[in-house]
PDB file of C-alpha atoms in Angstrom:
ATOM      1  CA  MET A 212    -148.146  94.595 -37.274  1.00 50.00           C
ATOM      2  CA  TYR A 213    -149.926  93.900 -33.966  1.00 49.00           C
ATOM      3  CA  GLY A 214    -151.264  90.653 -35.344  1.00 57.00           C
ATOM      4  CA  LEU A 215    -147.818  89.502 -36.311  1.00 58.00           C
ATOM      5  CA  TRP A 216    -146.441  90.427 -32.887  1.00 59.00           C
ATOM      6  CA  GLY A 217    -149.276  88.576 -31.155  1.00 62.00           C
ATOM      7  CA  PHE A 218    -148.582  85.498 -33.283  1.00 61.00           C
ATOM      8  CA  GLU A 219    -144.890  85.602 -32.330  1.00 70.00           C
ATOM      9  CA  ARG A 220    -145.761  85.921 -28.584  1.00 70.00           C
ATOM     10  CA  LEU A 221    -148.114  82.939 -28.884  1.00 72.00           C
ATOM     11  CA  LYS A 222    -145.463  80.897 -30.649  1.00 70.00           C
ATOM     12  CA  LEU A 223    -142.914  81.841 -27.919  1.00 74.00           C
ATOM     13  CA  ARG A 224    -145.340  80.764 -25.210  1.00 73.00           C
ATOM     14  CA  MET A 225    -145.912  77.475 -26.945  1.00 77.00           C
ATOM     15  CA  MET A 226    -142.157  76.897 -27.130  1.00 78.00           C
ATOM     16  CA  VAL A 227    -141.764  77.721 -23.458  1.00 72.00           C
ATOM     17  CA  VAL A 228    -144.606  75.277 -22.539  1.00 68.00           C
ATOM     18  CA  MET A 229    -143.045  72.520 -24.651  1.00 75.00           C
ATOM     19  CA  LEU A 230    -139.654  73.138 -23.140  1.00 75.00           C
ATOM     20  CA  LEU A 231    -141.126  72.911 -19.595  1.00 72.00           C
ATOM     21  CA  MET A 232    -142.953  69.717 -20.442  1.00 71.00           C
ATOM     22  CA  LEU A 233    -139.655  68.249 -21.768  1.00 70.00           C
ATOM     23  CA  VAL A 234    -137.822  69.261 -18.599  1.00 63.00           C
ATOM     24  CA  LEU A 235    -140.538  67.727 -16.387  1.00 63.00           C
ATOM     25  CA  SER A 236    -140.526  64.566 -18.410  1.00 60.00           C
ATOM     26  CA  LEU A 237    -136.749  64.234 -18.032  1.00 58.00           C
ATOM     27  CA  PHE A 238    -137.008  64.915 -14.364  1.00 50.00           C
ATOM     28  CA  GLU A 239    -139.665  62.287 -13.896  1.00 52.00           C
ATOM     29  CA  GLN A 240    -137.504  59.730 -15.788  1.00 50.00           C
ATOM     30  CA  ASN A 241    -134.561  60.560 -13.648  1.00 49.00           C
ATOM     31  CA  MET A 242    -136.575  60.200 -10.464  1.00 42.00           C
ATOM     32  CA  SER A 243    -138.029  56.909 -11.537  1.00 40.00           C
ATOM     33  CA  PHE A 244    -134.495  55.686 -12.341  1.00 42.00           C
ATOM     34  CA  SER A 245    -132.873  56.856  -9.084  1.00 43.00           C
ATOM     35  CA  SER A 246    -135.591  56.416  -6.542  1.00 48.00           C
ATOM     36  CA  PRO A 247    -134.988  52.613  -5.955  1.00 52.00           C
ATOM     37  CA  LEU A 248    -131.314  53.238  -5.526  1.00 62.00           C
ATOM     38  CA  ASN A 249    -131.912  56.187  -3.189  1.00 78.00           C
ATOM     39  CA  SER A 250    -134.402  54.245  -1.082  1.00 83.00           C
ATOM     40  CA  GLU A 251    -131.828  51.441  -0.652  1.00 86.00           C
ATOM     41  CA  GLY A 252    -129.153  54.133   0.120  1.00 88.00           C
ATOM     42  CA  LEU A 253    -131.436  55.522   2.799  1.00 90.00           C
ATOM     43  CA  ALA A 254    -131.931  52.056   4.286  1.00 92.00           C
ATOM     44  CA  LEU A 255    -128.162  51.542   4.429  1.00 93.00           C
ATOM     45  CA  LEU A 256    -127.751  54.979   6.062  1.00 94.00           C
ATOM     46  CA  ARG A 257    -130.220  53.870   8.757  1.00 94.00           C
ATOM     47  CA  PHE A 258    -128.108  50.705   9.197  1.00 95.00           C
ATOM     48  CA  LYS A 259    -125.009  52.930   9.629  1.00 95.00           C
ATOM     49  CA  GLN A 260    -126.830  54.950  12.329  1.00 96.00           C
ATOM     50  CA  ARG A 261    -127.122  51.759  14.333  1.00 96.00           C
ATOM     51  CA  VAL A 262    -123.330  51.291  14.241  1.00 97.00           C
ATOM     52  CA  VAL A 263    -122.039  52.914  17.453  1.00 97.00           C
ATOM     53  CA  SER A 264    -118.393  52.120  16.861  1.00 97.00           C
ATOM     54  CA  ASP A 265    -116.441  51.968  13.628  1.00 97.00           C
ATOM     55  CA  PRO A 266    -112.800  52.130  14.717  1.00 97.00           C
ATOM     56  CA  PHE A 267    -111.377  51.805  11.180  1.00 95.00           C
ATOM     57  CA  GLY A 268    -113.741  54.297   9.611  1.00 96.00           C
ATOM     58  CA  ALA A 269    -115.004  51.645   7.221  1.00 95.00           C
ATOM     59  CA  LEU A 270    -118.369  53.385   6.806  1.00 96.00           C
ATOM     60  CA  SER A 271    -116.968  56.886   6.612  1.00 95.00           C
ATOM     61  CA  ASN A 272    -117.904  57.370   2.996  1.00 94.00           C
ATOM     62  CA  TRP A 273    -121.492  56.185   3.607  1.00 94.00           C
ATOM     63  CA  LYS A 274    -123.039  59.628   3.353  1.00 91.00           C
ATOM     64  CA  GLU A 275    -125.166  61.948   1.289  1.00 87.00           C
ATOM     65  CA  ILE A 276    -123.138  64.183  -1.032  1.00 84.00           C
ATOM     66  CA  ASP A 277    -124.717  67.373  -2.525  1.00 81.00           C
ATOM     67  CA  GLY A 278    -128.110  66.051  -1.869  1.00 79.00           C
ATOM     68  CA  GLU A 279    -127.477  62.727  -3.683  1.00 83.00           C
ATOM     69  CA  ILE A 280    -127.119  59.232  -2.304  1.00 85.00           C
ATOM     70  CA  ASP A 281    -124.998  56.783  -4.265  1.00 86.00           C
ATOM     71  CA  PRO A 282    -124.483  53.576  -2.175  1.00 88.00           C
ATOM     72  CA  CYS A 283    -122.728  51.960  -5.187  1.00 87.00           C
ATOM     73  CA  SER A 284    -119.684  54.077  -4.316  1.00 88.00           C
ATOM     74  CA  TRP A 285    -119.658  53.116  -0.647  1.00 91.00           C
ATOM     75  CA  PHE A 286    -117.104  50.737   0.881  1.00 92.00           C
ATOM     76  CA  GLY A 287    -118.442  47.214   1.274  1.00 91.00           C
ATOM     77  CA  VAL A 288    -121.436  47.701  -0.998  1.00 90.00           C
ATOM     78  CA  GLU A 289    -121.633  46.240  -4.487  1.00 87.00           C
ATOM     79  CA  CYS A 290    -124.248  47.041  -7.082  1.00 85.00           C
ATOM     80  CA  SER A 291    -125.296  45.352 -10.325  1.00 79.00           C
ATOM     81  CA  ASP A 292    -124.964  47.458 -13.469  1.00 61.00           C
ATOM     82  CA  GLU A 293    -128.171  46.065 -14.811  1.00 45.00           C
ATOM     83  CA  LYS A 294    -130.350  46.647 -11.766  1.00 51.00           C
ATOM     84  CA  VAL A 295    -129.635  49.843  -9.870  1.00 42.00           C
ATOM     85  CA  SER A 296    -131.790  48.625  -6.970  1.00 50.00           C
ATOM     86  CA  TYR A 297    -129.480  45.662  -6.392  1.00 62.00           C
ATOM     87  CA  ALA A 298    -126.976  46.166  -3.581  1.00 68.00           C
ATOM     88  CA  SER A 299    -124.932  43.608  -1.771  1.00 70.00           C
ATOM     89  CA  CYS A 300    -123.429  44.109   1.680  1.00 72.00           C
ATOM     90  CA  ARG A 301    -120.153  42.355   1.187  1.00 70.00           C
ATOM     91  CA  ASN A 302    -116.717  42.715   2.677  1.00 78.00           C
ATOM     92  CA  LEU A 303    -118.015  44.203   5.921  1.00 91.00           C
ATOM     93  CA  LYS A 304    -116.354  41.505   7.940  1.00 93.00           C
ATOM     94  CA  ASP A 305    -113.375  41.742  10.408  1.00 95.00           C
ATOM     95  CA  LEU A 306    -114.009  45.518  10.974  1.00 96.00           C
ATOM     96  CA  CYS A 307    -114.745  45.549  14.685  1.00 96.00           C
ATOM     97  CA  LEU A 308    -118.051  47.221  14.041  1.00 97.00           C
ATOM     98  CA  VAL A 309    -120.287  47.512  17.120  1.00 97.00           C
ATOM     99  CA  GLY A 310    -124.026  47.994  16.867  1.00 97.00           C
ATOM    100  CA  ASN A 311    -127.261  46.178  16.083  1.00 96.00           C
ATOM    101  CA  LEU A 312    -129.409  45.412  13.071  1.00 95.00           C
ATOM    102  CA  GLY A 313    -132.887  46.907  12.415  1.00 94.00           C
ATOM    103  CA  PRO A 314    -135.904  46.493  10.209  1.00 94.00           C
ATOM    104  CA  GLU A 315    -134.379  48.661   7.496  1.00 92.00           C
ATOM    105  CA  PHE A 316    -132.899  45.574   5.879  1.00 89.00           C
ATOM    106  CA  GLY A 317    -136.448  44.782   4.732  1.00 89.00           C
ATOM    107  CA  LYS A 318    -136.159  47.714   2.278  1.00 88.00           C
ATOM    108  CA  LEU A 319    -133.282  46.018   0.458  1.00 89.00           C
ATOM    109  CA  GLU A 320    -135.482  43.667  -1.462  1.00 87.00           C
ATOM    110  CA  ASN A 321    -132.796  42.608  -3.952  1.00 87.00           C
ATOM    111  CA  LEU A 322    -130.065  42.023  -1.441  1.00 89.00           C
ATOM    112  CA  LYS A 323    -128.025  38.956  -2.397  1.00 89.00           C
ATOM    113  CA  SER A 324    -125.675  38.715   0.572  1.00 90.00           C
ATOM    114  CA  ILE A 325    -125.081  40.047   4.048  1.00 92.00           C
ATOM    115  CA  ILE A 326    -121.542  39.340   5.304  1.00 93.00           C
ATOM    116  CA  LEU A 327    -120.940  40.860   8.722  1.00 94.00           C
ATOM    117  CA  ARG A 328    -118.697  38.161  10.074  1.00 94.00           C
ATOM    118  CA  ASN A 329    -116.287  38.750  13.009  1.00 95.00           C
ATOM    119  CA  ASN A 330    -117.708  42.041  14.294  1.00 96.00           C
ATOM    120  CA  SER A 331    -119.550  42.936  17.505  1.00 96.00           C
ATOM    121  CA  PHE A 332    -123.113  43.225  16.474  1.00 96.00           C
ATOM    122  CA  SER A 333    -125.613  42.318  19.219  1.00 95.00           C
ATOM    123  CA  GLY A 334    -129.309  42.087  19.791  1.00 93.00           C
ATOM    124  CA  SER A 335    -131.755  39.951  17.860  1.00 91.00           C
ATOM    125  CA  ILE A 336    -131.631  39.252  14.142  1.00 91.00           C
ATOM    126  CA  PRO A 337    -134.485  41.277  12.538  1.00 92.00           C
ATOM    127  CA  GLN A 338    -137.482  39.353  11.255  1.00 90.00           C
ATOM    128  CA  GLU A 339    -137.227  41.469   8.081  1.00 92.00           C
ATOM    129  CA  ILE A 340    -133.993  39.718   7.053  1.00 91.00           C
ATOM    130  CA  GLY A 341    -135.870  36.495   6.841  1.00 87.00           C
ATOM    131  CA  GLU A 342    -138.263  38.099   4.298  1.00 89.00           C
ATOM    132  CA  LEU A 343    -135.449  38.845   1.776  1.00 90.00           C
ATOM    133  CA  LYS A 344    -136.376  36.366  -0.972  1.00 89.00           C
ATOM    134  CA  GLU A 345    -133.256  37.080  -3.091  1.00 89.00           C
ATOM    135  CA  LEU A 346    -130.778  36.530  -0.171  1.00 90.00           C
ATOM    136  CA  GLU A 347    -128.258  33.823  -1.021  1.00 90.00           C
ATOM    137  CA  VAL A 348    -125.612  34.326   1.699  1.00 90.00           C
ATOM    138  CA  LEU A 349    -126.130  35.294   5.342  1.00 91.00           C
ATOM    139  CA  ASP A 350    -122.899  35.253   7.321  1.00 92.00           C
ATOM    140  CA  LEU A 351    -123.295  36.602  10.898  1.00 92.00           C
ATOM    141  CA  GLY A 352    -120.759  34.385  12.554  1.00 92.00           C
ATOM    142  CA  PHE A 353    -118.531  35.568  15.392  1.00 94.00           C
ATOM    143  CA  ASN A 354    -120.800  38.276  16.636  1.00 94.00           C
ATOM    144  CA  ASN A 355    -122.962  38.657  19.732  1.00 93.00           C
ATOM    145  CA  PHE A 356    -126.453  38.139  18.408  1.00 91.00           C
ATOM    146  CA  SER A 357    -129.065  36.690  20.790  1.00 87.00           C
ATOM    147  CA  GLY A 358    -132.743  35.915  20.805  1.00 80.00           C
ATOM    148  CA  PRO A 359    -134.805  33.875  18.313  1.00 79.00           C
ATOM    149  CA  PHE A 360    -133.804  33.478  14.758  1.00 79.00           C
ATOM    150  CA  PRO A 361    -136.352  34.568  12.074  1.00 80.00           C
ATOM    151  CA  SER A 362    -138.545  31.601  11.173  1.00 75.00           C
ATOM    152  CA  ASP A 363    -139.216  33.009   7.604  1.00 77.00           C
ATOM    153  CA  PHE A 364    -135.918  31.719   6.427  1.00 75.00           C
ATOM    154  CA  GLY A 365    -137.476  28.361   6.074  1.00 72.00           C
ATOM    155  CA  ASN A 366    -139.342  29.707   3.044  1.00 76.00           C
ATOM    156  CA  ASN A 367    -136.313  31.175   1.384  1.00 78.00           C
ATOM    157  CA  LEU A 368    -135.540  29.219  -1.804  1.00 79.00           C
ATOM    158  CA  SER A 369    -132.477  31.328  -2.672  1.00 87.00           C
ATOM    159  CA  LEU A 370    -130.376  30.830   0.499  1.00 87.00           C
ATOM    160  CA  THR A 371    -127.286  28.814  -0.013  1.00 88.00           C
ATOM    161  CA  THR A 372    -125.095  29.798   2.911  1.00 89.00           C
ATOM    162  CA  LEU A 373    -126.143  30.386   6.465  1.00 88.00           C
ATOM    163  CA  LEU A 374    -123.374  30.990   9.056  1.00 89.00           C
ATOM    164  CA  LEU A 375    -124.428  31.774  12.601  1.00 87.00           C
ATOM    165  CA  ASP A 376    -121.445  30.174  14.500  1.00 88.00           C
ATOM    166  CA  ASN A 377    -119.957  31.777  17.587  1.00 88.00           C
ATOM    167  CA  ASN A 378    -122.830  33.997  18.666  1.00 86.00           C
ATOM    168  CA  GLU A 379    -124.739  34.286  21.980  1.00 80.00           C
ATOM    169  CA  PHE A 380    -127.741  32.276  22.922  1.00 61.00           C
ATOM    170  CA  LEU A 381    -129.931  32.077  19.814  1.00 58.00           C
ATOM    171  CA  GLY A 382    -132.905  30.256  21.318  1.00 60.00           C
ATOM    172  CA  ASN A 383    -134.779  27.879  18.996  1.00 61.00           C
ATOM    173  CA  LEU A 384    -134.184  27.543  15.274  1.00 65.00           C
ATOM    174  CA  ALA A 385    -137.316  26.750  13.348  1.00 61.00           C
ATOM    175  CA  PRO A 386    -137.212  23.168  12.006  1.00 63.00           C
ATOM    176  CA  GLU A 387    -137.782  24.623   8.513  1.00 59.00           C
ATOM    177  CA  ILE A 388    -134.318  26.086   8.577  1.00 66.00           C
ATOM    178  CA  TYR A 389    -132.792  22.554   8.378  1.00 62.00           C
ATOM    179  CA  GLU A 390    -134.946  21.794   5.404  1.00 58.00           C
ATOM    180  CA  VAL A 391    -133.991  24.718   3.141  1.00 61.00           C
ATOM    181  CA  LYS A 392    -133.380  22.898  -0.126  1.00 53.00           C
ATOM    182  CA  MET A 393    -130.745  25.127  -1.555  1.00 60.00           C
ATOM    183  CA  LEU A 394    -128.673  25.412   1.617  1.00 66.00           C
ATOM    184  CA  SER A 395    -125.143  24.120   0.895  1.00 71.00           C
ATOM    185  CA  GLU A 396    -123.207  25.585   3.855  1.00 71.00           C
ATOM    186  CA  PHE A 397    -124.613  25.800   7.375  1.00 73.00           C
ATOM    187  CA  GLN A 398    -122.833  26.503  10.650  1.00 72.00           C
ATOM    188  CA  VAL A 399    -124.466  27.120  14.069  1.00 71.00           C
ATOM    189  CA  ASP A 400    -123.338  26.262  17.637  1.00 64.00           C
ATOM    190  CA  GLU A 401    -125.727  23.549  18.632  1.00 57.00           C
ATOM    191  CA  ASN A 402    -124.805  23.786  22.317  1.00 49.00           C
ATOM    192  CA  ARG A 403    -126.051  27.402  22.350  1.00 53.00           C
ATOM    193  CA  LEU A 404    -129.567  26.494  21.194  1.00 50.00           C
ATOM    194  CA  THR A 405    -132.524  25.355  23.254  1.00 46.00           C
ATOM    195  CA  ASP A 406    -134.524  22.359  22.044  1.00 44.00           C
ATOM    196  CA  ALA A 407    -132.489  22.378  18.866  1.00 40.00           C
ATOM    197  CA  ALA A 408    -133.361  19.992  16.140  1.00 40.00           C
ATOM    198  CA  THR A 409    -130.553  17.702  14.929  1.00 41.00           C
ATOM    199  CA  ILE A 410    -128.249  19.673  12.728  1.00 43.00           C
ATOM    200  CA  PRO A 411    -127.708  17.921   9.433  1.00 45.00           C
ATOM    201  CA  SER A 412    -124.276  16.654   8.542  1.00 44.00           C
TER     202      SER A 412
END
């Protein structure tokens, strides 16, 4: 009788161990699936922290809910169904947002577009934005950006649209910017640049 009871206890323990292993496996799969999305969500939350004025509450739903971060449900952010780590900052124009941009954009490696046109962002354009190799559209027109423009954009083979018109003094634009092969739309105020190269027609 004791031997039978011991066997049953051993079998029960094995079942518990197998169940725990299954739960851990599912947990690890879930973490590996959600981590890229959460890391991009955290980067976008850091961007939100740099916005000091949001008069229309456009970013009001950019927040963590019950310990989870889902930027795909946030206003102005689009995600691809096929790649959870792909997020696109679109439709964030004409919102009277006031603030500045930081290096957190470098965490959004699959970012396709940044459209912040007609807001009141100021300061310099982060070097990290120039390192986004998937970026196709950068529209920062009608803001108050100043300082040098990231030179790494000259190496971006994906960029098709670069709009910097109606900003403050931008300093020099690297000559490589004018040679981006895929660039189909380009706007910048030449009279606000120093030693600017000839802007292509």
